[in-house]
Coordinates of C-alpha atoms in Angstrom, one line a residue:
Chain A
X9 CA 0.0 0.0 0.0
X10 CA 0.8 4.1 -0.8
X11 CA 0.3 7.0 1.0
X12 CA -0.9 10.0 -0.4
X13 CA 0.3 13.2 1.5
X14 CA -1.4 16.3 0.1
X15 CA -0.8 20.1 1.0
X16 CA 3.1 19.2 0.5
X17 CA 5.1 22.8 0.2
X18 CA 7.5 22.7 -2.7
X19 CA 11.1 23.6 -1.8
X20 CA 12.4 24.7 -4.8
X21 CA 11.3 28.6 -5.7
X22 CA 9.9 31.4 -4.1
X23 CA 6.6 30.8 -5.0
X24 CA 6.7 28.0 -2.5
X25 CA 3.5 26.3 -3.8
X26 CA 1.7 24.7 -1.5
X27 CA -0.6 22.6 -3.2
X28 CA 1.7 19.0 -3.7
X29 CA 0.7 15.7 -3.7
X30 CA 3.4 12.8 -3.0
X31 CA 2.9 9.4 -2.9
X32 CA 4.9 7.3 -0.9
X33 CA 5.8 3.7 0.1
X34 CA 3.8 2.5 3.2
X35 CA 6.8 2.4 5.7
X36 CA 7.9 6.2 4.6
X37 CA 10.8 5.8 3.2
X38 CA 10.4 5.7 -0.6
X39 CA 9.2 8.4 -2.6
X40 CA 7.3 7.1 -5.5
X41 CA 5.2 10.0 -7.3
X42 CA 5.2 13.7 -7.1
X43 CA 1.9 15.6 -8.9
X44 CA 1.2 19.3 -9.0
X45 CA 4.9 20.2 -8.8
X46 CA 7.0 21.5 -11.9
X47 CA 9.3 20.3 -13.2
X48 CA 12.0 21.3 -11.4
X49 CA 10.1 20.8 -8.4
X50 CA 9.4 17.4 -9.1
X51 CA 13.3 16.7 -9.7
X52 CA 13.9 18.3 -6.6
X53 CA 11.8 15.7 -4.8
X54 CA 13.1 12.8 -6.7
X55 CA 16.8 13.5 -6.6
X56 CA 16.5 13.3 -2.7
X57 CA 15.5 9.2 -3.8
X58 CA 19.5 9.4 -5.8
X59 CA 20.7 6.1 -4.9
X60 CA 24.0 7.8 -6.0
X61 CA 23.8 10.0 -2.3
X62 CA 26.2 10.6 -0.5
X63 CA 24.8 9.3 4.0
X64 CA 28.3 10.4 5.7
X65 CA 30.2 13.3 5.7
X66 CA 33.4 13.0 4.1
X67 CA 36.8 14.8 4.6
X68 CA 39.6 16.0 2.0
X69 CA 42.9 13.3 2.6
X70 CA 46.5 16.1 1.8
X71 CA 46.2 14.2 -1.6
X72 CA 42.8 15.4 -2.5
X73 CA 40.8 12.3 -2.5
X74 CA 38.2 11.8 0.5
X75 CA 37.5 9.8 3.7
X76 CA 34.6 9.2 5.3
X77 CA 34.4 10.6 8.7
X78 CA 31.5 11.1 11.5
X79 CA 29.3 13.6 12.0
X80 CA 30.7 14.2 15.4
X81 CA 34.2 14.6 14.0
X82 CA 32.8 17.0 11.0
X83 CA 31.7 19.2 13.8
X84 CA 34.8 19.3 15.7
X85 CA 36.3 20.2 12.6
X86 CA 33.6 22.7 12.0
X87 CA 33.8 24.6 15.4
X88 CA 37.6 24.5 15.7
X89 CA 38.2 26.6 12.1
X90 CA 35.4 29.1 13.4
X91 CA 36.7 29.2 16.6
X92 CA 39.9 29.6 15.0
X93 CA 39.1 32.1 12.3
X94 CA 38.9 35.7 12.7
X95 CA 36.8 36.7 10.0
X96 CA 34.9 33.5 9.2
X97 CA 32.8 34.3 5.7
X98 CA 28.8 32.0 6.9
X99 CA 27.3 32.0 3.5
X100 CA 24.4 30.4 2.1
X101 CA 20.8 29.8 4.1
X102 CA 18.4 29.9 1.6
X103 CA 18.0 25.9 0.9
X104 CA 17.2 25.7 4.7
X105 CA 14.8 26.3 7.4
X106 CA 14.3 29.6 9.7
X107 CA 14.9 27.1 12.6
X108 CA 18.3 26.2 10.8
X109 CA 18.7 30.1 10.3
X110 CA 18.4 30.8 13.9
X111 CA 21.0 28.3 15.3
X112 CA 23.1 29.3 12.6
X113 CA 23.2 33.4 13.2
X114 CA 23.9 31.8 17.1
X115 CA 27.3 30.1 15.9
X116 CA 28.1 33.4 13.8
X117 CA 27.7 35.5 17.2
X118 CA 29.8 33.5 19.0
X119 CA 32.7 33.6 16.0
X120 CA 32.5 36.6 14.6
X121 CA 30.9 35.4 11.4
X122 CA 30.3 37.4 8.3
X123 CA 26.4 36.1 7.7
X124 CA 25.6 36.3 4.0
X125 CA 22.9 34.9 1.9
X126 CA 22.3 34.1 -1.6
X127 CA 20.5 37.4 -1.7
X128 CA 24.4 38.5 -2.5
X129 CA 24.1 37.3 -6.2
X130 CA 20.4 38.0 -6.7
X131 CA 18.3 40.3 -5.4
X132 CA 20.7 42.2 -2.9
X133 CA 19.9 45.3 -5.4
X134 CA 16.4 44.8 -4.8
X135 CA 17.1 44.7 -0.7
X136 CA 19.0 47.8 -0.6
X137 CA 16.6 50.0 -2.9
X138 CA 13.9 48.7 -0.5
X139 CA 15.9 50.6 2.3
X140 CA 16.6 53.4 0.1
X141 CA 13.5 54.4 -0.9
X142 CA 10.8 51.6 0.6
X143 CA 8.6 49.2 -1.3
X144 CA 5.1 49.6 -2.1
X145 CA 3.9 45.8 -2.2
X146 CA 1.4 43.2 -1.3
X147 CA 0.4 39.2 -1.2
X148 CA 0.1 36.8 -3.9
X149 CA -3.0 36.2 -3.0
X150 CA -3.9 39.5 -3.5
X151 CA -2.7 39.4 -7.4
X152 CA -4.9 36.3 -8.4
X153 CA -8.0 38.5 -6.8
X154 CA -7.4 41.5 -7.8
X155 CA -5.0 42.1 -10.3
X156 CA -6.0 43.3 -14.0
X157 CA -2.3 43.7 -15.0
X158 CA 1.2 42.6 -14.5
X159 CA 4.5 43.6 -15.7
X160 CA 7.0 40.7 -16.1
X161 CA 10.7 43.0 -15.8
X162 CA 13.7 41.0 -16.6
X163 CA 11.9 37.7 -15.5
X164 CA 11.2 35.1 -17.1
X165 CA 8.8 33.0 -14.8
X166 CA 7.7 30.8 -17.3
X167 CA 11.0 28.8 -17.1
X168 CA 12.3 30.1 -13.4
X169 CA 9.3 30.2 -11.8
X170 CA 7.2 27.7 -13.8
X171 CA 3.6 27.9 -11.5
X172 CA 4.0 31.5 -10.7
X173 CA 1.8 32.5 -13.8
X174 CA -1.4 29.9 -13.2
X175 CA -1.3 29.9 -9.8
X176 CA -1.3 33.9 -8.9
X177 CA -0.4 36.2 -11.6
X178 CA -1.7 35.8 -15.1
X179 CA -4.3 32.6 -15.5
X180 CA -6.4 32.3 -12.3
X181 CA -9.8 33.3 -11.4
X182 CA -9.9 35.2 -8.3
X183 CA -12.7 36.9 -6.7
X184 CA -12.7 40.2 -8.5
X185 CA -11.4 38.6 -12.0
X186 CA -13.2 36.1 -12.5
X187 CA -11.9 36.3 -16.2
X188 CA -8.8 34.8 -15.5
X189 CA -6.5 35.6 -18.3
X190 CA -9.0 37.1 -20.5
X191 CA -9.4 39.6 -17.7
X192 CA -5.7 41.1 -16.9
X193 CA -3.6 42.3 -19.8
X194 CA 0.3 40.9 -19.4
X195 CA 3.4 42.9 -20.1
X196 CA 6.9 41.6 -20.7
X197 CA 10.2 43.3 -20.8
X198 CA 13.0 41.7 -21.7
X199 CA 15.9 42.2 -23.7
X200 CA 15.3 38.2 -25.1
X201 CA 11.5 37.4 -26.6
X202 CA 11.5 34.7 -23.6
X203 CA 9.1 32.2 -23.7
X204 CA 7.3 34.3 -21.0
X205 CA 7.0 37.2 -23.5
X206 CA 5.1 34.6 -25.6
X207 CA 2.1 34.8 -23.4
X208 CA 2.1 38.2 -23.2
X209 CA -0.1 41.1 -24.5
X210 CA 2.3 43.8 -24.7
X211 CA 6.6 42.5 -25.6
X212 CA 8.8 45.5 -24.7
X213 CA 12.2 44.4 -26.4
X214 CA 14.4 46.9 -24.0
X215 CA 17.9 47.2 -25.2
X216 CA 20.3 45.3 -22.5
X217 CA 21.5 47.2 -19.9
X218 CA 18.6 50.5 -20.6
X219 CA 16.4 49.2 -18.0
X220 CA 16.7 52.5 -16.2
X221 CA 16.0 54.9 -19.5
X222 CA 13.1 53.4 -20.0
X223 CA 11.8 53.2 -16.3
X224 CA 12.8 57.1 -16.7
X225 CA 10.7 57.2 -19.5
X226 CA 7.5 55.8 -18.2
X227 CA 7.6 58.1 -15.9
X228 CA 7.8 61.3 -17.9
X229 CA 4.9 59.3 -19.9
X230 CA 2.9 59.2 -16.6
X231 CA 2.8 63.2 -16.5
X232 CA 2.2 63.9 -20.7
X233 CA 5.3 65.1 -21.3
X234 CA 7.6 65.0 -24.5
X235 CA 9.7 62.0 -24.8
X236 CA 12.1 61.7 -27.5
X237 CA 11.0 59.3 -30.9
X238 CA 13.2 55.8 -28.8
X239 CA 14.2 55.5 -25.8
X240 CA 16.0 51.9 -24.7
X241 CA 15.5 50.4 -28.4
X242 CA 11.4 51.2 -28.3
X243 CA 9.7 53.7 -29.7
X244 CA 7.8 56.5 -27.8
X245 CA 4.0 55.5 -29.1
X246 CA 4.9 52.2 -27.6
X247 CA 5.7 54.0 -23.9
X248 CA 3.0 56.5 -23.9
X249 CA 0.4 53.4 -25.1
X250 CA 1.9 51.1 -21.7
X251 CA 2.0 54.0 -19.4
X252 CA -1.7 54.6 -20.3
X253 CA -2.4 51.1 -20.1
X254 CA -0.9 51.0 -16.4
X255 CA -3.0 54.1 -15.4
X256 CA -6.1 52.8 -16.5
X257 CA -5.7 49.4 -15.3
X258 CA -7.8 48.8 -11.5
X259 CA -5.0 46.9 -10.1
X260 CA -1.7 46.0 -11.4
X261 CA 1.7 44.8 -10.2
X262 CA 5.2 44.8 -11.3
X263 CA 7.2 42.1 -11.0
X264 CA 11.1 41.7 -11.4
X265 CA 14.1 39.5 -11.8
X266 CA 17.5 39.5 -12.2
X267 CA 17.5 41.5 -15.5
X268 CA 17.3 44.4 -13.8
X269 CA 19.0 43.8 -10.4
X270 CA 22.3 42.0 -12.6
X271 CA 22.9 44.4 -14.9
X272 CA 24.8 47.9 -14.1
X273 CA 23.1 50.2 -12.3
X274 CA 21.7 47.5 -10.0
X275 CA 19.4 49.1 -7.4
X276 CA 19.1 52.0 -9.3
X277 CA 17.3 50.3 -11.6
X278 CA 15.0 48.8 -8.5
X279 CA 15.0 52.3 -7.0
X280 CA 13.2 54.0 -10.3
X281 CA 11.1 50.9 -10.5
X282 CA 9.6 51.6 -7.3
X283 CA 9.4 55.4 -7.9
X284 CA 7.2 54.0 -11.0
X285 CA 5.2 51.9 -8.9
X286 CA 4.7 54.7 -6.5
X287 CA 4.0 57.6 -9.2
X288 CA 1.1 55.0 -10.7
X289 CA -0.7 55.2 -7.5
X290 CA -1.6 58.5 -7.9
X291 CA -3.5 57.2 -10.3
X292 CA -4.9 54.0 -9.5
X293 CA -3.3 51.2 -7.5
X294 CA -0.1 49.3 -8.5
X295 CA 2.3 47.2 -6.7
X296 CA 6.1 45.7 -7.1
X297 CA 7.3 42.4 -5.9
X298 CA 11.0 40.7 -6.8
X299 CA 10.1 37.2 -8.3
X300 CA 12.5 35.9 -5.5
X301 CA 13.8 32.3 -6.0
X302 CA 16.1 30.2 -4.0
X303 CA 13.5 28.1 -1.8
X304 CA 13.5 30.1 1.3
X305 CA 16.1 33.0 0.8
X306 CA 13.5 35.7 1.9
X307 CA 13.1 33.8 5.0
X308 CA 16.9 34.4 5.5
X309 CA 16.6 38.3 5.5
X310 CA 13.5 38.0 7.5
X311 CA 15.2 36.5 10.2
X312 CA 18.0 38.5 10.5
X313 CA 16.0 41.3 9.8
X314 CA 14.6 40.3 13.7
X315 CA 17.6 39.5 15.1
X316 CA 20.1 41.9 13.6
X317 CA 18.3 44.6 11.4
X318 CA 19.8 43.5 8.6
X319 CA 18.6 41.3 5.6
X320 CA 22.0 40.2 4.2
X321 CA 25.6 40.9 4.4
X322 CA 25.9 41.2 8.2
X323 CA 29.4 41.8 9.5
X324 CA 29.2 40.4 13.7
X325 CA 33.1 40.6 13.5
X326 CA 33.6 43.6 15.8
X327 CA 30.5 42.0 18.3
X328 CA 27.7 44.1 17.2
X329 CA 25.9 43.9 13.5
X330 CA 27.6 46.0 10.8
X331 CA 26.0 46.3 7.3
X332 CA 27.5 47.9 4.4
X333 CA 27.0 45.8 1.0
X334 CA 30.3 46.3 -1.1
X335 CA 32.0 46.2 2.2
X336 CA 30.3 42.8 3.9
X337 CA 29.0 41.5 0.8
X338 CA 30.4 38.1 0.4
X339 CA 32.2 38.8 -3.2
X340 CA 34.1 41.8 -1.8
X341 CA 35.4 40.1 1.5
X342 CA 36.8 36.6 -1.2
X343 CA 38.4 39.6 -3.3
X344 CA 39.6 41.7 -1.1
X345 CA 41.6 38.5 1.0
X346 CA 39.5 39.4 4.7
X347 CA 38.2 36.4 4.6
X348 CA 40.0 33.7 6.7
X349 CA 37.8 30.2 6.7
X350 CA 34.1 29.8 4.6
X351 CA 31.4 27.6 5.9
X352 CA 28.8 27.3 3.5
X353 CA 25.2 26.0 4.1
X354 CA 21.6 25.6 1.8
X355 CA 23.7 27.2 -1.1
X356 CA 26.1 26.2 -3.9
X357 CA 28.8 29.4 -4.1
X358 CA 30.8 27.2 -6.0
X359 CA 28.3 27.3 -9.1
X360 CA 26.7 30.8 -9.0
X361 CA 29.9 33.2 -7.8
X362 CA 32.1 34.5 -10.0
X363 CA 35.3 32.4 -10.7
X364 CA 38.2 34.8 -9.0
X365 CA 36.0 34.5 -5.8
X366 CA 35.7 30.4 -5.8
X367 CA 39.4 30.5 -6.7
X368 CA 40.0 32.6 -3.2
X369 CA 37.8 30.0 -1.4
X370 CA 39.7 27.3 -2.8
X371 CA 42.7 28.8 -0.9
X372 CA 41.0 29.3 2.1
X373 CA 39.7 26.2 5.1
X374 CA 35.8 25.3 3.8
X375 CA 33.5 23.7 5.2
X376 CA 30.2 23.2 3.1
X377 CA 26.9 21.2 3.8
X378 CA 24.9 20.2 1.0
X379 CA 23.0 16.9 -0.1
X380 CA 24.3 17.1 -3.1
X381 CA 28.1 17.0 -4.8
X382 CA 28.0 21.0 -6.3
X383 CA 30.9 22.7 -7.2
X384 CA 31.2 24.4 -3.7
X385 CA 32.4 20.8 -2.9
X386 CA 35.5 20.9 -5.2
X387 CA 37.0 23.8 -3.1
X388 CA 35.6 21.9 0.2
X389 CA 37.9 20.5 3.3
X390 CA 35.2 19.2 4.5
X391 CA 31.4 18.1 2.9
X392 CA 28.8 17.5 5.5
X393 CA 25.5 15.2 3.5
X394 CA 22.5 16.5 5.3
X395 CA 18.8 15.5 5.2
X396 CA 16.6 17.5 2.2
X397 CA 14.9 20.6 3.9
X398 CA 10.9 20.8 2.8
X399 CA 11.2 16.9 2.1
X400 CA 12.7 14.9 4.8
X401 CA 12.4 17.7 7.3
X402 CA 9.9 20.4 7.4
X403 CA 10.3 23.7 8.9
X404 CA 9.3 27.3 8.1
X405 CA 9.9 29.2 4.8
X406 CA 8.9 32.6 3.5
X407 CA 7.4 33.0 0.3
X408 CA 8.5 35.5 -2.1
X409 CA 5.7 38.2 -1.0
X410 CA 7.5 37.9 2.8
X411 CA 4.3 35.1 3.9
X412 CA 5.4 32.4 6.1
X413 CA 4.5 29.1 5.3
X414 CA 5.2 25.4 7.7
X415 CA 6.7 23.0 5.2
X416 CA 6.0 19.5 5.9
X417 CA 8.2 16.1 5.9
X418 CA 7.4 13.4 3.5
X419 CA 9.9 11.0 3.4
X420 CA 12.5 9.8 6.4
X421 CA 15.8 10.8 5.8
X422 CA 18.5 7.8 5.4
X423 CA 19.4 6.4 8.8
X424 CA 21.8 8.1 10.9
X425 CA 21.6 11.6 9.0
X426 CA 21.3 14.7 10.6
X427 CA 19.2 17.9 9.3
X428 CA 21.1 21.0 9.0
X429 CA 19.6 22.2 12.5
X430 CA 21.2 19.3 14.5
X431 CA 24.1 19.6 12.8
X432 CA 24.3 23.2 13.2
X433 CA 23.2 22.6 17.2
X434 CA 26.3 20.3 17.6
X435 CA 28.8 23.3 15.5
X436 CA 27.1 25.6 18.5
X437 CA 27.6 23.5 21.7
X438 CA 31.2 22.8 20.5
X439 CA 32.1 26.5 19.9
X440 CA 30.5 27.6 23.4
X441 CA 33.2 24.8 24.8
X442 CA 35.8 26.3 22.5
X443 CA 35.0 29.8 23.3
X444 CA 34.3 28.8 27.0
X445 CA 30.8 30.6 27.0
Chain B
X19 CA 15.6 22.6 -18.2
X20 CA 18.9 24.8 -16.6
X21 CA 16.4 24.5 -13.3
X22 CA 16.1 20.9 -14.0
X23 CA 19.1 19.7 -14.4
X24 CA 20.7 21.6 -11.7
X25 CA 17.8 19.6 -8.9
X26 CA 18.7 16.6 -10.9
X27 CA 22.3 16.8 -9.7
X28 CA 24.9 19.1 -10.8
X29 CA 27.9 16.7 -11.3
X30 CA 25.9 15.0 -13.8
X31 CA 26.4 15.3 -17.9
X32 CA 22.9 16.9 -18.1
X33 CA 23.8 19.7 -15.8
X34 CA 26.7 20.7 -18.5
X35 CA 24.4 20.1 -21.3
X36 CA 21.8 22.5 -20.2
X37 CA 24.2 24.9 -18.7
X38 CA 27.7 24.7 -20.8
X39 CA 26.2 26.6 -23.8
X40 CA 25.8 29.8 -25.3
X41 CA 22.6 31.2 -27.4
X42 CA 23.1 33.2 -29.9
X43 CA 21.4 34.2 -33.1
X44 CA 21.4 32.1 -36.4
X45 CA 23.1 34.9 -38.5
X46 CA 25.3 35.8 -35.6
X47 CA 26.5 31.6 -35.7
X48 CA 26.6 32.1 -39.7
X49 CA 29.0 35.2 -39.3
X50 CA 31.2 32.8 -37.2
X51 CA 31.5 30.2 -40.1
X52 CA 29.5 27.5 -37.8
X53 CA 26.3 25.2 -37.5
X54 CA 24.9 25.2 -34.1
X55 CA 26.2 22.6 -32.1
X56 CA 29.7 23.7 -32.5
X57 CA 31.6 24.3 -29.3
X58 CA 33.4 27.8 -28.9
X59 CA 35.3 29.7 -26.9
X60 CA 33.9 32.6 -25.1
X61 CA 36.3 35.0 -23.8
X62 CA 36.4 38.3 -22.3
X63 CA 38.8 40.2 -20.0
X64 CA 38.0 38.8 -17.1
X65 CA 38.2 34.6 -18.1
X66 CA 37.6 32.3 -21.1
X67 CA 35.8 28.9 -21.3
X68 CA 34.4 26.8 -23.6
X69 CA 30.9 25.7 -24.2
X70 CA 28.9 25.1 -26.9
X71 CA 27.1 27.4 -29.3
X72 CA 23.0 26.7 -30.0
X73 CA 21.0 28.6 -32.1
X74 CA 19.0 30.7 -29.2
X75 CA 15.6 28.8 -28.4
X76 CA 14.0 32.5 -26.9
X77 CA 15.4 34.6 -29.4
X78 CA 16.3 36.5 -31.9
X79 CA 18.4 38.8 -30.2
X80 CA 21.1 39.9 -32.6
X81 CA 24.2 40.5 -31.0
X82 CA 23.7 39.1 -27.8
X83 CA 24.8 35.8 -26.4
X84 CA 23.3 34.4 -23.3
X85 CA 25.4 31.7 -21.0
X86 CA 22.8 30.0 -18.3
X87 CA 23.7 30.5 -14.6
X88 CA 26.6 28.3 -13.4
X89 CA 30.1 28.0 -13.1
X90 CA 30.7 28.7 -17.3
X91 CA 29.2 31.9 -17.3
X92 CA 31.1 32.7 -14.5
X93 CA 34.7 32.4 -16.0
X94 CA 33.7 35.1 -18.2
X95 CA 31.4 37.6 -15.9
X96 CA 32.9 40.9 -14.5
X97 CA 33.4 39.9 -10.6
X98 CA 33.5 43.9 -9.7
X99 CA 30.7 45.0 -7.9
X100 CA 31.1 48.1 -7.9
X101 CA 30.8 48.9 -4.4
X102 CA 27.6 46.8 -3.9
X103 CA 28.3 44.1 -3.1
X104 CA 26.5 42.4 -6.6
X105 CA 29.2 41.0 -8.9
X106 CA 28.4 42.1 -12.7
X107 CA 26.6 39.2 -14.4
X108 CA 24.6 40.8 -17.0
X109 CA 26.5 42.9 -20.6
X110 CA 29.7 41.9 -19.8
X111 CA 31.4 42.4 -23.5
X112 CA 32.9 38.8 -24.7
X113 CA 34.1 37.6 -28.0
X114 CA 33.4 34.1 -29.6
X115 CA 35.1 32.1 -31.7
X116 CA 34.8 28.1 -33.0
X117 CA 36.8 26.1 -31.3
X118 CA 35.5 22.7 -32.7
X119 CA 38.2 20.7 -31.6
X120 CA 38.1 21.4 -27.6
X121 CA 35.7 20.1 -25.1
X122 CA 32.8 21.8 -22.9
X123 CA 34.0 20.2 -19.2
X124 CA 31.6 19.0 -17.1
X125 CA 30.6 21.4 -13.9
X126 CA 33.6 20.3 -11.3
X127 CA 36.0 20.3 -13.7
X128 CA 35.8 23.5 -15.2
X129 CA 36.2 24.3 -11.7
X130 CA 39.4 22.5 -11.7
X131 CA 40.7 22.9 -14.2
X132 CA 41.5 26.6 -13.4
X133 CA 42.1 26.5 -9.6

């Protein structure tokens, strides 16, 4: 006999959908089926089934080829380089928990630690226009009631965030648009006609990198002034048409990705966004929401947001919590040599930072814990296997529009391995011995 | 499939399938003398690497050449940030050119083979 387990919370985007069924084998162990995810969702699930997994952690021999060592030993290992280090570089959080979150900004108290998230490489321009200028925004739910039109910016959710669009923004019947698609018109700017844009009403082809002219030029469009004949590679009927459009509509949203906040200019480009957003509700009412994506990366500024006041690059070296992105950012810290040890958790550095950084962290003591074998694990002393957060171990997680939602378990973990929060409990107890605390 | 095949286990050959390329437009691949499916080297003055050159699946966009999120874009992106602590990944200026006879490594090894 199967189980069915429905209400399962995907842990693979920000959208965090919540609406998963998973079959499994009667004693819990086996995953069998996954329906309602995506398809990356769906991998997600069944790749925690790899028979290929690594159970134990495993330690880098002086020749470069590994031995298998115990968990207790991994976090003596652990807790002796952060003890040790004076400006250990935390990074990661965002394929984790808030519980794991919590235990983790403990251990960074105690050593100093440079806490940064993935929020580094992604939306850390959308973070610090937020605190430069604030952030008109709203739920998801309030989108698939209300909306009547969205503006995909430099996203392209049908292929990073493949349920976004039926289950909030563009295809669903909500109470006041009962239409569903019919009913909200879609806009899509994007330097590549994305298979996003497809769908859309209105394709704004902006010219890479002019995300910020033609922001500017909306703007001027909004108040009926002269604009000249193209601005950012389109033409200025096109921009007076949208900016009428967005007026008119009754409820509209802009969403954006790392078009805009990865290109030059970064939270400048954020900042005019919102000073769009906030310019069309003198008119009627709009809203802006980053189409955030690692699993639960907003849930890693939200907590440290509580604790420390700061959503990402946190420097607790000198005992208090510093913040100054470009200064505590994790790629500056790698570049600049401060950096003296890396422990890396729920992320894959290895993969998504660029090369002269992983080449730094390479020469530096690492630590990382992962399921999986990434890249980060090529420039690892030591790789810590830990159970699958949002499917062997629930927790909380914070959707993309800053909700929190309880994740659930659905399979048991293989026997003997810890979840990122025990293992991160034993790093702490060790370093309170170490520091004698 | 980039997200796929990134869930589906990065040390595998899918991962550098989906990930070791670079779109770009059919008449920007026929200025380069080559049929898509040709590996190239992408260089700029930050790194160089080589992955394969498709004909772009969400294009045209003349001019431009896209390289997925991973570790072979990243040999190639400007890793200033400016003072902001985001490292340049977008309109970093590269140039292309066949390199038929070399080989797209898969995602540890391009690691390696640099460090």
């Amino acid at each position: 006999m199967t189980k069915l387990i429905t209400d399962v919370v995907c842990p693979f985007c920000g959208t965090l959908c919540d609406d998963l069924e998973v079959v499994v084998s009667d004693d819990g162990k086996e995953l069998l089926e996954v329906n309602n995810a995506c398809a990356i969702g769906a991998e997600k699930f069944l790749h925690s089934q790899a028979k290929d997994r690594l159970t134990r952690p495993r330690m880098r021999n002086e020749d470069g080829s590994w031995r298998e060592v115990s968990y207790d030993e991994a976090a003596e290992f652990t807790a002796q380089m952060l003890a040790k280090s004076k400006k250990p570089l935390m990074y990661g959080w965002s394929s984790t928990n808030c519980e794991s979150q919590v235990v983790g900004s403990h251990v960074a108290e105690l050593v100093g630690g440079q806490l940064d998230n993935t929020a580094t490489v992604c939306h850390g321009s959308t973070l610090i226009a937020v605190q430069d200028v604030g952030v008109p925004s709203c739920t998801l739910g309030e989108i698939k009631n209300r909306a009547d039109m969205v503006v995909f910016w430099g996203c392209n959710p049908a292929h990073a965030h493949p349920r976004h669009m039926s289950r909030y923004s563009l295809f669903p019947r909500g109470f006041f648009t009962a239409k569903g698609h019919r009913g909200r018109t879609a806009v899509v700017v994007d330097p590549r006609p994305t298979d996003s844009a497809n769908l859309a009403d209105i394709y704004l082809p902006v010219e890479q990198g002019r995300d910020y002219e033609l922001l500017s030029a909306l703007r001027v469009a909004f108040r009926n002034e002269q604009l000249p004949d193209v601005v950012a590679g389109i033409s200025k009927e096109k921009i007076y048409e949208v900016a009428e459009k967005m007026k008119n509509a009754r409820f509209g949203c802009i969403f954006f990705g790392m078009g805009v906040t990865h290109s030059l200019s970064n939270n400048h480009n954020i900042d005019i966004a919102i000073q769009v957003t906030r310019d069309l509700n003198e008119f009627t009412k709009w809203s802006i929401m980053p189409m955030r994506g690692h699993y639960n990366v907003t849930g890693a500024g939200e907590v440290w947001g509580w604790q420390f006041g700061f959503p990402f690059c946190v420097d607790l070296s000198r005992g208090f919590a510093r913040y100054n992105p470009g200064e505590s950012s994790s790629n500056d810290l790698l570049m600049r040599e401060e950096i003296d040890s890396v422990f890396v958790l729920g992320s894959d550095p290895g993969a998504h930072f660029p090369f002269s950084s992983v080449k730094k962290m390479n020469a530096l003591p690492c630590v990382v814990v992962d399921p999986h074998i990434t890249p980060s694990t090529v420039v690892a002393d030591l790789h810590v296997p830990v159970a699958f957060v949002g499917v062997e171990v629930g927790g909380c997680a914070y959707r993309m529009d800053s909700v929190p939602i309880e994740s659930h378990k659905v399979v048991d973990a293989p026997e003997g391995m810890l979840t990122d929060e025990e293992f991160l409990k034993l790093v702490l107890a060790r370093v309170k011995e170490i520091k004698g605390v | 499939m980039q997200g796929v095949t990134m869930e589906g286990g990065k040390e595998k050959p899918a991962y550098r399938d989906a990930c070791g390329i670079i779109e770009l437009n059919p008449e920007d691949l026929k200025e380069l003398g080559i049929w898509h499916g040709t590996n190239v080297r992408v260089a700029s003055q930050h790194g160089w690497v080589i992955v394969k050159a498709i004909k772009a699946t969400q294009g045209p966009h003349p001019g431009l050449g896209w390289i997925p999120m991973g570790p072979w874009a990243n040999r190639v992106i400007d890793p200033n940030t400016y003072s902001m602590g985001m490292p340049t990944f977008k309109g970093v200026p590269v140039t292309v050119e066949p390199a038929p006879d070399e080989k797209v490594l898969d995602s540890l090894a391009v690691l390696e083979e640099m460090l």
